[in-house]
PDB file of C-alpha atoms in Angstrom:
ATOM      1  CA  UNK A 277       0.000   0.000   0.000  1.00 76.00           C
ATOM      2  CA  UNK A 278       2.863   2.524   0.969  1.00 78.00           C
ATOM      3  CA  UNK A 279       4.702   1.573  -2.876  1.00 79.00           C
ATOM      4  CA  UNK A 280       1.348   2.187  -4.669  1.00 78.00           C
ATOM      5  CA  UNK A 281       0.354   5.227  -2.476  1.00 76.00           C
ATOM      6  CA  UNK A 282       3.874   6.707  -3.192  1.00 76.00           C
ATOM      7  CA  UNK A 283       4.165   5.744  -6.819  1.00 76.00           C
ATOM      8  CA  UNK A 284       0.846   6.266  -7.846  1.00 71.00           C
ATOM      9  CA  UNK A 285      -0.809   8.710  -5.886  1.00 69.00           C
ATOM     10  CA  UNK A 286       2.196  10.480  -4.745  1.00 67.00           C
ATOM     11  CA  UNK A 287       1.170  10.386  -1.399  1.00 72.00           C
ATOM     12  CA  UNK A 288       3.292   9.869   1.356  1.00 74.00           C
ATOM     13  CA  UNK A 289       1.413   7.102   3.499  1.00 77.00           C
ATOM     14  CA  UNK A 290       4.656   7.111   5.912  1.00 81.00           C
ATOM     15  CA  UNK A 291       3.732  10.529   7.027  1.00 82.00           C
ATOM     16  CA  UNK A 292       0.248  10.459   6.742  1.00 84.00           C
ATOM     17  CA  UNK A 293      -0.366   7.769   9.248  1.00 88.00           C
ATOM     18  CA  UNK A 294       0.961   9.354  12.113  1.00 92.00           C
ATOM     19  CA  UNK A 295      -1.222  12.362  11.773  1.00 92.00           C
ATOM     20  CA  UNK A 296      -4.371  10.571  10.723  1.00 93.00           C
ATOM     21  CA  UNK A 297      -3.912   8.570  14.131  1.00 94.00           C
ATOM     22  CA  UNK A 298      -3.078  11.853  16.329  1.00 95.00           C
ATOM     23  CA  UNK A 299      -6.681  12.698  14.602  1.00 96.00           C
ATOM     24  CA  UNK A 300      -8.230   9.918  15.617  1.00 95.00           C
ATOM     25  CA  UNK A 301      -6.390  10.143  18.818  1.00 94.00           C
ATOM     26  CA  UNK A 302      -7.266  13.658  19.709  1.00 94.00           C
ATOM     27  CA  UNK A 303     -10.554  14.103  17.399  1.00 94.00           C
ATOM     28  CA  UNK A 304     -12.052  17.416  18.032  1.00 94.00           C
ATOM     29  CA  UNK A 305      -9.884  18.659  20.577  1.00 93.00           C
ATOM     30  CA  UNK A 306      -7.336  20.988  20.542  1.00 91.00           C
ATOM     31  CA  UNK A 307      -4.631  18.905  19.954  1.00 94.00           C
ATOM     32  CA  UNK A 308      -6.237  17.132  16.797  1.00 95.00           C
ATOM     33  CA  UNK A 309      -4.348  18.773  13.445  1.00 94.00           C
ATOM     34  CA  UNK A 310      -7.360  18.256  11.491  1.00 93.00           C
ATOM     35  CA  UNK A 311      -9.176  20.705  13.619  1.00 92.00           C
ATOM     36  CA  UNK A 312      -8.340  23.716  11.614  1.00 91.00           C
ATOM     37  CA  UNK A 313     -10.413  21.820   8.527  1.00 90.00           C
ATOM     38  CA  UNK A 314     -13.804  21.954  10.430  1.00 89.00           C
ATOM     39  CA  UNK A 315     -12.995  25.246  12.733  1.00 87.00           C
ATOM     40  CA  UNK A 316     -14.446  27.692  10.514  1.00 89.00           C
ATOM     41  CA  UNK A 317     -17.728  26.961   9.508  1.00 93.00           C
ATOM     42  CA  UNK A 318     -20.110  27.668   9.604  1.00 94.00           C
ATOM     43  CA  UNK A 319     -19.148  30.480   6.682  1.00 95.00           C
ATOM     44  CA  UNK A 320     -21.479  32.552   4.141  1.00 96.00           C
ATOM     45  CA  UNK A 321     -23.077  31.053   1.297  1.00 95.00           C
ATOM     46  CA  UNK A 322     -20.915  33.065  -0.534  1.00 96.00           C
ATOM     47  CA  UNK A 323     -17.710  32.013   1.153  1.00 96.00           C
ATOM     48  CA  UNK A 324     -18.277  28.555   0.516  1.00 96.00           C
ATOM     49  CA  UNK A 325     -19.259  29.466  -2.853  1.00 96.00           C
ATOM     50  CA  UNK A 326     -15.682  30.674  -3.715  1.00 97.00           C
ATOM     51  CA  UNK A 327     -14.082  27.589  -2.331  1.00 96.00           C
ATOM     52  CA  UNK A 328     -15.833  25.422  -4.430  1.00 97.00           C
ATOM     53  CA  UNK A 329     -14.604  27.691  -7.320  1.00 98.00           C
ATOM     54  CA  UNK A 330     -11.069  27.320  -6.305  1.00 98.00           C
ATOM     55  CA  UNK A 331     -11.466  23.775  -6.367  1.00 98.00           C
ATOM     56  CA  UNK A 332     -13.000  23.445  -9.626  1.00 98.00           C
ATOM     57  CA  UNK A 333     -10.533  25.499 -11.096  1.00 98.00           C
ATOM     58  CA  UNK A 334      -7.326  23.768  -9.771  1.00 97.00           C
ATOM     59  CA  UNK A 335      -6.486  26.671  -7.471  1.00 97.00           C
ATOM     60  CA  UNK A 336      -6.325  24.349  -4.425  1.00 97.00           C
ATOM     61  CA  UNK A 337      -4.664  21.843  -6.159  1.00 96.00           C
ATOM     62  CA  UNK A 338      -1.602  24.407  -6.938  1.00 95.00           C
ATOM     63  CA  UNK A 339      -1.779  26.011  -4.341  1.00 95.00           C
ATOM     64  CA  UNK A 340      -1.550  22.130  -2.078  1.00 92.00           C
ATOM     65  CA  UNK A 341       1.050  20.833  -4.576  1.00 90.00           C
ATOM     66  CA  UNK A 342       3.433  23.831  -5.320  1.00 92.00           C
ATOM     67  CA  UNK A 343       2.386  26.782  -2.854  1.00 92.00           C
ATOM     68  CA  UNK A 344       5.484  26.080  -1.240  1.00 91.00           C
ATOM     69  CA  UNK A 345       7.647  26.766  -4.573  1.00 91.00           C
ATOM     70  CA  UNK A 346       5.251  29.805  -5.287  1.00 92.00           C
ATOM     71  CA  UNK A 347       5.652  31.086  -1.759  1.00 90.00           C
ATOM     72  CA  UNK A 348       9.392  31.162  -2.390  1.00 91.00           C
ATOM     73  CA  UNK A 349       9.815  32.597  -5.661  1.00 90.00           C
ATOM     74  CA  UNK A 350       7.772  35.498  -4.550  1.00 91.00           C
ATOM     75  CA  UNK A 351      10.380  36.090  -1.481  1.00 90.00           C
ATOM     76  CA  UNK A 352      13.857  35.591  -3.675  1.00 89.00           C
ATOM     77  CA  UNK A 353      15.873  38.970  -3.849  1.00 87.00           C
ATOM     78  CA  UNK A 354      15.874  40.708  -6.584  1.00 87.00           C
ATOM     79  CA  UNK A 355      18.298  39.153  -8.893  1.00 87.00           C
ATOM     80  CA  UNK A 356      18.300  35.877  -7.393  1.00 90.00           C
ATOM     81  CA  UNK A 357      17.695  33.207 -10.076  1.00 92.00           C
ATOM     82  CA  UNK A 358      14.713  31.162  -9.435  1.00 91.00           C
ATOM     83  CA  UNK A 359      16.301  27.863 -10.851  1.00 93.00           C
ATOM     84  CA  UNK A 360      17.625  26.149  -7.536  1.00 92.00           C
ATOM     85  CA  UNK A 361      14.432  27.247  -5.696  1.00 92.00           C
ATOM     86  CA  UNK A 362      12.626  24.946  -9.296  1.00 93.00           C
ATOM     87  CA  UNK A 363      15.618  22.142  -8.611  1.00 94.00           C
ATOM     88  CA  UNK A 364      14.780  21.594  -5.478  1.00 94.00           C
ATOM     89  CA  UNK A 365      10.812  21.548  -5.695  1.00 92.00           C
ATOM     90  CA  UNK A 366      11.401  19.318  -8.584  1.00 93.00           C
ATOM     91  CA  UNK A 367      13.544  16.971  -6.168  1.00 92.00           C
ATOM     92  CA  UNK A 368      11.175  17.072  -3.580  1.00 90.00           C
ATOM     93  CA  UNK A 369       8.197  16.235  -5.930  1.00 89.00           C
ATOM     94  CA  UNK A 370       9.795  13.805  -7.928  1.00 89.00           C
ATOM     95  CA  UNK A 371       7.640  10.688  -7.249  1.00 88.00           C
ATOM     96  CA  UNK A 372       4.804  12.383  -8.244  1.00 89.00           C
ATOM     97  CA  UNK A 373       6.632  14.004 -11.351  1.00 91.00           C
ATOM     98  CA  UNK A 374       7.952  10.727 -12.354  1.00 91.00           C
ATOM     99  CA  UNK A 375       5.445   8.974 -12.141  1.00 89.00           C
ATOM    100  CA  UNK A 376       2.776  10.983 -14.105  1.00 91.00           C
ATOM    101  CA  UNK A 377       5.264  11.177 -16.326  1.00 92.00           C
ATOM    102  CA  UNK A 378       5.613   7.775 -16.864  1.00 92.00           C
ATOM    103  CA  UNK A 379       1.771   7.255 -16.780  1.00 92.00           C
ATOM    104  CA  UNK A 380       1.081   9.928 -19.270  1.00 95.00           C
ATOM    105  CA  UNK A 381       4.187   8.124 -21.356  1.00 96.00           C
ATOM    106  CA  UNK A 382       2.697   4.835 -21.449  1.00 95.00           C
ATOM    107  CA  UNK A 383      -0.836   5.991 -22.242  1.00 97.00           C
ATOM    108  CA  UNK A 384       0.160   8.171 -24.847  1.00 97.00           C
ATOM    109  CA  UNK A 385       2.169   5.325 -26.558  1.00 97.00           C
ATOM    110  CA  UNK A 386      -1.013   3.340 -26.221  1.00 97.00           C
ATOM    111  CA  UNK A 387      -2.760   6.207 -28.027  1.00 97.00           C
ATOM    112  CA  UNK A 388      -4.508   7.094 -24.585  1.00 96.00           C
ATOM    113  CA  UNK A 389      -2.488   9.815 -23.594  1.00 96.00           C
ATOM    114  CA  UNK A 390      -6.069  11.897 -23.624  1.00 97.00           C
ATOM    115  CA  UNK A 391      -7.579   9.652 -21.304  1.00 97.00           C
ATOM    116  CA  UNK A 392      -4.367   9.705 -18.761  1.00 95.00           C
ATOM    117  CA  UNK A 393      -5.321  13.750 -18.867  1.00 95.00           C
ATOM    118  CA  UNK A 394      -9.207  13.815 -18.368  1.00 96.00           C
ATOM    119  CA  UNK A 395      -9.661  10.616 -16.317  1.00 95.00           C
ATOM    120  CA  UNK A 396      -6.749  10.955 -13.610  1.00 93.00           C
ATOM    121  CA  UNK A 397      -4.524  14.299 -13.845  1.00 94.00           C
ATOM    122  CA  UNK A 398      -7.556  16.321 -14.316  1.00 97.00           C
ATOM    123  CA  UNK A 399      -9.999  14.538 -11.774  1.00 96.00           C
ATOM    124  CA  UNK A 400      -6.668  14.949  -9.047  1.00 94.00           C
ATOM    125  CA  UNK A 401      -6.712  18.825  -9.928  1.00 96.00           C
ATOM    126  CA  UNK A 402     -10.332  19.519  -9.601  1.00 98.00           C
ATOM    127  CA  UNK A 403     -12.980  16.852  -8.562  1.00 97.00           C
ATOM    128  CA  UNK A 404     -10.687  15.322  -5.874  1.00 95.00           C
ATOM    129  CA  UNK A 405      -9.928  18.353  -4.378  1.00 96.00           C
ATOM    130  CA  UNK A 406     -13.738  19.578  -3.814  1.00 97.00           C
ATOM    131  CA  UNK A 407     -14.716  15.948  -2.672  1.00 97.00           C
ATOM    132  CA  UNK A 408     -12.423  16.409  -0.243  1.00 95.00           C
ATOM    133  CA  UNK A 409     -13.684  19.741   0.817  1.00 96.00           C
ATOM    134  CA  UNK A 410     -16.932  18.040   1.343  1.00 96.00           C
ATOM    135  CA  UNK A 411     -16.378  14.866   2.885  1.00 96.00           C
ATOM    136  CA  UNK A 412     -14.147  17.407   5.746  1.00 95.00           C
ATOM    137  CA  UNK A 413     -17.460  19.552   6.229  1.00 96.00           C
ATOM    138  CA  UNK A 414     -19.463  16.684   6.636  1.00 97.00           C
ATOM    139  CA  UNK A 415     -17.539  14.814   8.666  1.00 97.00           C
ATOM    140  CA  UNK A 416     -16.732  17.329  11.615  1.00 96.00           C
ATOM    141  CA  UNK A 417     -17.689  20.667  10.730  1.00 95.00           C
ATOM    142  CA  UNK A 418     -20.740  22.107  13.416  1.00 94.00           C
ATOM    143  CA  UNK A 419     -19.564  19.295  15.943  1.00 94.00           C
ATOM    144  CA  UNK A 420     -18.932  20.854  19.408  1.00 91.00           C
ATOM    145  CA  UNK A 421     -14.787  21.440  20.079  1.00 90.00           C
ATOM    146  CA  UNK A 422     -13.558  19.959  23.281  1.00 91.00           C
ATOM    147  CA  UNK A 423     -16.940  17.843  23.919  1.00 89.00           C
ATOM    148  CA  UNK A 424     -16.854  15.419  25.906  1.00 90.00           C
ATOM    149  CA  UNK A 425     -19.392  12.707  24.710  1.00 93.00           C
ATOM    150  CA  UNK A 426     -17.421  10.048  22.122  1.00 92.00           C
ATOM    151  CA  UNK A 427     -20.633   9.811  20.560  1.00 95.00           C
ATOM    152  CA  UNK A 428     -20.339  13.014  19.161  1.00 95.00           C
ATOM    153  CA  UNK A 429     -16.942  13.722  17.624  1.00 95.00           C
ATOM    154  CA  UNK A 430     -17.589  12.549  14.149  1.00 97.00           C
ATOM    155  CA  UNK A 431     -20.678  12.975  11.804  1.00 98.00           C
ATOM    156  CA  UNK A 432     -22.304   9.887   9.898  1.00 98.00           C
ATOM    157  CA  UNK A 433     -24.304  10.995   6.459  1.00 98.00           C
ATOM    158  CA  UNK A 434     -26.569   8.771   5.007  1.00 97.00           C
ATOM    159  CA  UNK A 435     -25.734   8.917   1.741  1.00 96.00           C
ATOM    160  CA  UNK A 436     -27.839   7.946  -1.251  1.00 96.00           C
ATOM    161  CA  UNK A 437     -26.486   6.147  -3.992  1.00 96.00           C
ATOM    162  CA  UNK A 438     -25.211   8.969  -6.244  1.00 96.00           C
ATOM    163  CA  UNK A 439     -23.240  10.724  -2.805  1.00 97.00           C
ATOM    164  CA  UNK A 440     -21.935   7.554  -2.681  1.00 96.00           C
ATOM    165  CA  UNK A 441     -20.882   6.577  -6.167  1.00 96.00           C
ATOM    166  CA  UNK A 442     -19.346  10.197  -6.426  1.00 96.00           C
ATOM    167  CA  UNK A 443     -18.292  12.003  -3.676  1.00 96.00           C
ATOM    168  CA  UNK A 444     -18.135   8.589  -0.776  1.00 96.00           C
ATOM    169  CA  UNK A 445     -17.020   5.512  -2.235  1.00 96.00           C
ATOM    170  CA  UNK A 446     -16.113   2.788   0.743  1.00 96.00           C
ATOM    171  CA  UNK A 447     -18.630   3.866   2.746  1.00 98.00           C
ATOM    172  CA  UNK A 448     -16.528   6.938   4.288  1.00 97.00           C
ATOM    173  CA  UNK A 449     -20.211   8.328   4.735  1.00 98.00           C
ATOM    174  CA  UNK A 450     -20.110   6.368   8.534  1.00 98.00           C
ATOM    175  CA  UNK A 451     -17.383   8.864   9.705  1.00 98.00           C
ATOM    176  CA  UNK A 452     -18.862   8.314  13.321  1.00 97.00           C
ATOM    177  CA  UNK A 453     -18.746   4.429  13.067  1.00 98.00           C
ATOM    178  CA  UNK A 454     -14.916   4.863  11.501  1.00 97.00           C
ATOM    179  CA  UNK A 455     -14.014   6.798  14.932  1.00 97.00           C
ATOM    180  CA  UNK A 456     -15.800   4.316  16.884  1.00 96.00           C
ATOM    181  CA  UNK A 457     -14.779   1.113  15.557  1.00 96.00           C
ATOM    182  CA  UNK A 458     -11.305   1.929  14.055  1.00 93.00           C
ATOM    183  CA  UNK A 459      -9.853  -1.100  13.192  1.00 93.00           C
ATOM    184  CA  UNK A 460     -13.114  -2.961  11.014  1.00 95.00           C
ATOM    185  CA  UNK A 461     -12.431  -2.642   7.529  1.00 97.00           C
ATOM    186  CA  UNK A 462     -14.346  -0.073   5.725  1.00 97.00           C
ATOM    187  CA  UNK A 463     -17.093  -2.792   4.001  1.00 98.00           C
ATOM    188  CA  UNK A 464     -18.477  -3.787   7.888  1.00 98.00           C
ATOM    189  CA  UNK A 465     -19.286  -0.061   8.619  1.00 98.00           C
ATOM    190  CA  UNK A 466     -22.836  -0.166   7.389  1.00 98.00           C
ATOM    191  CA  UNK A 467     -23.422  -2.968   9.408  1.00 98.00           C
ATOM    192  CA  UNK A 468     -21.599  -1.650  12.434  1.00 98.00           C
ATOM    193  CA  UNK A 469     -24.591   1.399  11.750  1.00 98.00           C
ATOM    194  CA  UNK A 470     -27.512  -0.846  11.294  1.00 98.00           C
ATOM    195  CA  UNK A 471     -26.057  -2.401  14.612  1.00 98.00           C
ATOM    196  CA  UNK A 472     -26.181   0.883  16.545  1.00 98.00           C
ATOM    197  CA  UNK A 473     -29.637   2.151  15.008  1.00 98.00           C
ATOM    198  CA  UNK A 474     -31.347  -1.459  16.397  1.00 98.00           C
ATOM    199  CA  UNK A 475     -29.772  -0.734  19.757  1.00 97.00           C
ATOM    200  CA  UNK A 476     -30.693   3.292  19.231  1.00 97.00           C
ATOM    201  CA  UNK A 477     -27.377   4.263  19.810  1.00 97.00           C
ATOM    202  CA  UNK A 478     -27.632   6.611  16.088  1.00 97.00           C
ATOM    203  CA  UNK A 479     -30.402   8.428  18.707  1.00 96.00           C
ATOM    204  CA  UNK A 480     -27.298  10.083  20.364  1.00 96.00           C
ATOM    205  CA  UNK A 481     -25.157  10.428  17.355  1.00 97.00           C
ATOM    206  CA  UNK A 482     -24.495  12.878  14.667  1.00 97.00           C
ATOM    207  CA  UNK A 483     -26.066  11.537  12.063  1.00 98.00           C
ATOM    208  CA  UNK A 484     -27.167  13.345   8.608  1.00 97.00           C
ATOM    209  CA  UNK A 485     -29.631  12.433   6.303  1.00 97.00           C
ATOM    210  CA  UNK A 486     -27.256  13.720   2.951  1.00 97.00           C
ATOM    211  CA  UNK A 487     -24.488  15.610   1.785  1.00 97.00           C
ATOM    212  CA  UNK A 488     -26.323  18.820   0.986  1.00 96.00           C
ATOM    213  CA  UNK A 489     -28.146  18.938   4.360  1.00 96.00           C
ATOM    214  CA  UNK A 490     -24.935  19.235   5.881  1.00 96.00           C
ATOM    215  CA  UNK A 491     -23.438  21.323   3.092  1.00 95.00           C
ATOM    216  CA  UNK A 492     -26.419  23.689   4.131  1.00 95.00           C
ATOM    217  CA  UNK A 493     -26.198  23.909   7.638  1.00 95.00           C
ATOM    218  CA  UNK A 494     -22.362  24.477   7.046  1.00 95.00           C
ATOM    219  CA  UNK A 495     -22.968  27.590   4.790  1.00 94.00           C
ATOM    220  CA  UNK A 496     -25.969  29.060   6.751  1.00 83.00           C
ATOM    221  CA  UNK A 497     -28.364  28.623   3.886  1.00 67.00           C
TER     222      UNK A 497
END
């Protein structure tokens, strides 16, 4: 998982882990580093309107993937080339350079180079970006900082099928199940909330009926 995570994705699993568990660890308090994700809302219709823009556009993709390098070419001195500040962004993000690289390569020797561009570079820039968005909102915007009650930390969002096929695949809809049972594979979570909704423990939980409910309630509308 770590090799295809790296190579593929260009995701760093290695580093990832530890701060998904200090999440998971610290979820909602003031030690958890996702915090700063949920914190805000709710915002202004309007607010969340330009976010959504910035996704779609690939602004928060830049901005995620090479803010750092943009940050420091704005600061150089004045006559400072620019080219070791490139070098060493281009080192840092070499996995994921390489291996698009290769990808879009291979496809395009294939005659698929096209569908390298519109069905994975493209959905990483834009889509991905403002799923992500959402899924964070839903997930622990609204939920009370510092609470005490375990119940309440995470939100679950019943998702119909088209939420699921395109914004929560794997059933990451049953965020409060996933802090609650953390080690059962993804697949058992809807059972794990049939489980608590016989025993009316969902009575005491967060619990959604959609994706724009929540998106709603997060943006005041």
């Amino acid at each position: 998982n770590d090799r295809l995570a790296r190579w593929f994705c260009g995701s760093e699993l290695t580093i990832y882990r530890p701060y998904h568990l200090q999440h998971h660890r610290f979820v909602q308090q003031s030690e958890d580093p996702d915090l700063v994700l949920s914190a805000p809302f709710p915002v202004t219709p309007g607010s969340l309107r330009r976010k959504i823009i910035r996704d779609l556009t690939g602004q928060t993709f830049f901005k995620q993937r090479f803010g750092q390098l943009a940050d420091k070419l704005k600061e150089r001195q004045r006559g400072e080339s620019p080219w070791p500040l490139i070098a060493s962004e281009v080192v840092r993000q070499r996995v994921f350079l390489i291996s698009n690289g290769l990808g879009l390569a291979l496809f395009s020797a294939a005659g698929l180079g096209w569908a390298w561009l519109l069905m994975w570079l493209l959905p990483m820039a834009t889509w991905l970006p403002l799923v992500s968005r959402l899924r964070n909102i839903a997930e622990h915007a609204l939920i009370a900082q510092n609470g005490t009650d375990p119940l309440r930390h995470a939100r679950t969002t019943r998702a119909n099928w088209l939420e699921r096929l395109f914004i929560a695949p794997y059933w990451v809809n049953y965020h409060g199940e996933h802090h609650m049972f953390t080690q059962i594979p993804c697949w058992s979570l809807p059972h794990a909330h049939r489980l608590l909704t016989e025993r009316r423990v969902t009575e005491r939980m967060e619990v959604q009926p959609g994706y724009a409910t929540v998106i709603r309630l997060a943006s005041g509308a």
